[in-house]
Amino acid sequence: MNPLSMSFDEQRDVNYFQFDPKTVVTDLQKAIPELDLVGLVHSRKWCCEMLQCITLGSTSTESDNDELDDGINLNVTARELGTTSSLYLMAKSYFDLREYTRCAHHLRNCTSGYGFFLRLYA
């Protein structure tokens, strides 16, 4: 169906982007260290923000396929890293970009050692 020939109501009901949120989370988690390695700090920040949004928006961490091809268990990763990790990565991106106030704000409720240190250091 051609989107240009549809009415506004028909276009609104069409889902243009069909994707699996678990795949997006996995891709973002893989992209963040790669972007950090090559020094693309703004791209890393964007990926961290997207990861945080998807993590906050998801209600279930259960998966039919809990293992990636390289043997990473997604359930363990989600539980161990989860929101705290994506929050830390996002705050670390802010810190690397010298956005210290934003970094400290996002880590205000973080209880992990790294998060607490980074908040105080920021």
Coordinates of C-alpha atoms in Angstrom, one line a residue:
M1 CA 0.0 0.0 0.0
N2 CA 1.4 3.4 -1.0
P3 CA 1.6 5.7 2.0
L4 CA 1.0 8.8 -0.2
S5 CA -2.4 7.5 -1.4
M6 CA -3.7 6.8 2.1
S7 CA -5.7 9.2 4.2
F8 CA -4.2 10.6 7.4
D9 CA -6.2 8.2 9.6
E10 CA -5.0 5.2 7.5
Q11 CA -1.3 6.4 7.7
R12 CA -1.6 6.8 11.5
D13 CA -2.6 3.1 11.9
V14 CA 0.2 1.8 9.8
N15 CA 3.2 0.5 11.7
Y16 CA 6.1 1.6 9.5
F17 CA 8.9 0.4 11.7
Q18 CA 8.6 -3.2 12.9
F19 CA 11.5 -4.2 15.2
D20 CA 12.1 -6.4 18.1
P21 CA 13.0 -4.3 21.2
K22 CA 15.3 -7.1 22.5
T23 CA 17.3 -6.9 19.3
V24 CA 17.6 -3.2 19.5
V25 CA 18.8 -3.4 23.1
T26 CA 21.4 -6.0 22.1
D27 CA 22.6 -3.9 19.2
L28 CA 22.8 -0.8 21.4
Q29 CA 24.8 -2.7 24.1
K30 CA 27.2 -3.8 21.4
A31 CA 27.5 -0.4 19.8
I32 CA 28.3 1.6 23.0
P33 CA 31.8 0.1 23.6
E34 CA 32.6 0.3 19.9
L35 CA 31.7 3.9 19.7
D36 CA 33.7 4.6 22.9
L37 CA 36.7 2.9 21.4
V38 CA 36.8 5.1 18.3
G39 CA 36.0 8.3 20.3
L40 CA 32.5 9.0 18.9
V41 CA 31.3 10.4 22.3
H42 CA 28.2 12.1 21.0
S43 CA 27.0 8.9 19.2
R44 CA 27.8 7.0 22.3
K45 CA 25.7 9.4 24.3
W46 CA 22.8 9.0 21.9
C47 CA 23.0 5.2 22.1
C48 CA 23.1 5.3 25.9
E49 CA 20.0 7.6 26.0
M50 CA 18.2 5.2 23.6
L51 CA 19.2 2.2 25.7
Q52 CA 17.9 4.0 28.8
C53 CA 14.6 4.8 27.1
I54 CA 14.1 1.3 25.9
T55 CA 15.0 -0.2 29.3
L56 CA 12.6 2.1 31.1
G57 CA 9.9 1.4 28.6
S58 CA 10.1 -2.4 28.6
T59 CA 7.9 -4.3 31.1
S60 CA 9.3 -7.7 30.6
T61 CA 12.8 -9.1 30.4
E62 CA 11.8 -12.6 29.5
S63 CA 13.0 -13.9 26.2
D64 CA 12.3 -17.0 24.0
N65 CA 15.9 -17.0 23.0
D66 CA 18.0 -16.2 26.0
E67 CA 21.4 -16.8 24.6
L68 CA 23.2 -14.9 21.8
D69 CA 25.4 -16.7 19.3
D70 CA 28.5 -15.7 21.3
G71 CA 27.1 -17.3 24.5
I72 CA 26.0 -14.1 26.4
N73 CA 23.0 -15.0 28.5
L74 CA 20.5 -12.1 28.0
N75 CA 18.5 -12.8 31.2
V76 CA 21.6 -12.6 33.4
T77 CA 22.8 -9.5 31.6
A78 CA 19.4 -7.8 32.0
R79 CA 19.2 -8.6 35.7
E80 CA 22.8 -7.8 36.5
L81 CA 23.1 -4.7 34.2
G82 CA 19.6 -3.7 33.6
T83 CA 18.5 -0.1 34.3
T84 CA 21.4 0.5 36.6
S85 CA 24.0 -0.3 33.9
S86 CA 22.3 1.7 31.2
L87 CA 21.8 4.6 33.6
Y88 CA 25.5 4.4 34.5
L89 CA 26.5 4.3 30.8
M90 CA 24.4 7.3 30.1
A91 CA 25.8 9.2 33.0
K92 CA 29.3 8.3 32.0
S93 CA 28.6 9.6 28.5
Y94 CA 27.5 12.9 30.1
F95 CA 30.6 13.0 32.2
D96 CA 32.9 12.3 29.2
L97 CA 31.2 15.3 27.4
R98 CA 31.8 17.5 30.5
E99 CA 28.0 17.7 31.3
Y100 CA 28.7 17.2 35.0
T101 CA 25.4 18.4 36.3
R102 CA 23.4 16.1 34.1
C103 CA 25.7 13.2 35.1
A104 CA 25.2 13.9 38.8
H105 CA 21.4 14.3 38.3
H106 CA 21.0 10.9 36.6
L107 CA 23.0 9.2 39.3
R108 CA 21.3 10.8 42.2
N109 CA 19.5 7.5 43.2
C110 CA 22.3 5.1 42.1
T111 CA 23.6 2.9 44.9
S112 CA 26.4 1.0 43.0
G113 CA 30.0 1.8 43.8
Y114 CA 30.9 3.1 40.4
G115 CA 27.7 5.2 40.1
F116 CA 28.2 6.7 43.6
F117 CA 31.8 7.6 42.8
L118 CA 31.0 9.1 39.5
R119 CA 28.2 11.2 41.0
L120 CA 30.5 12.6 43.7
Y121 CA 33.3 13.2 41.2
A122 CA 31.0 15.0 38.8

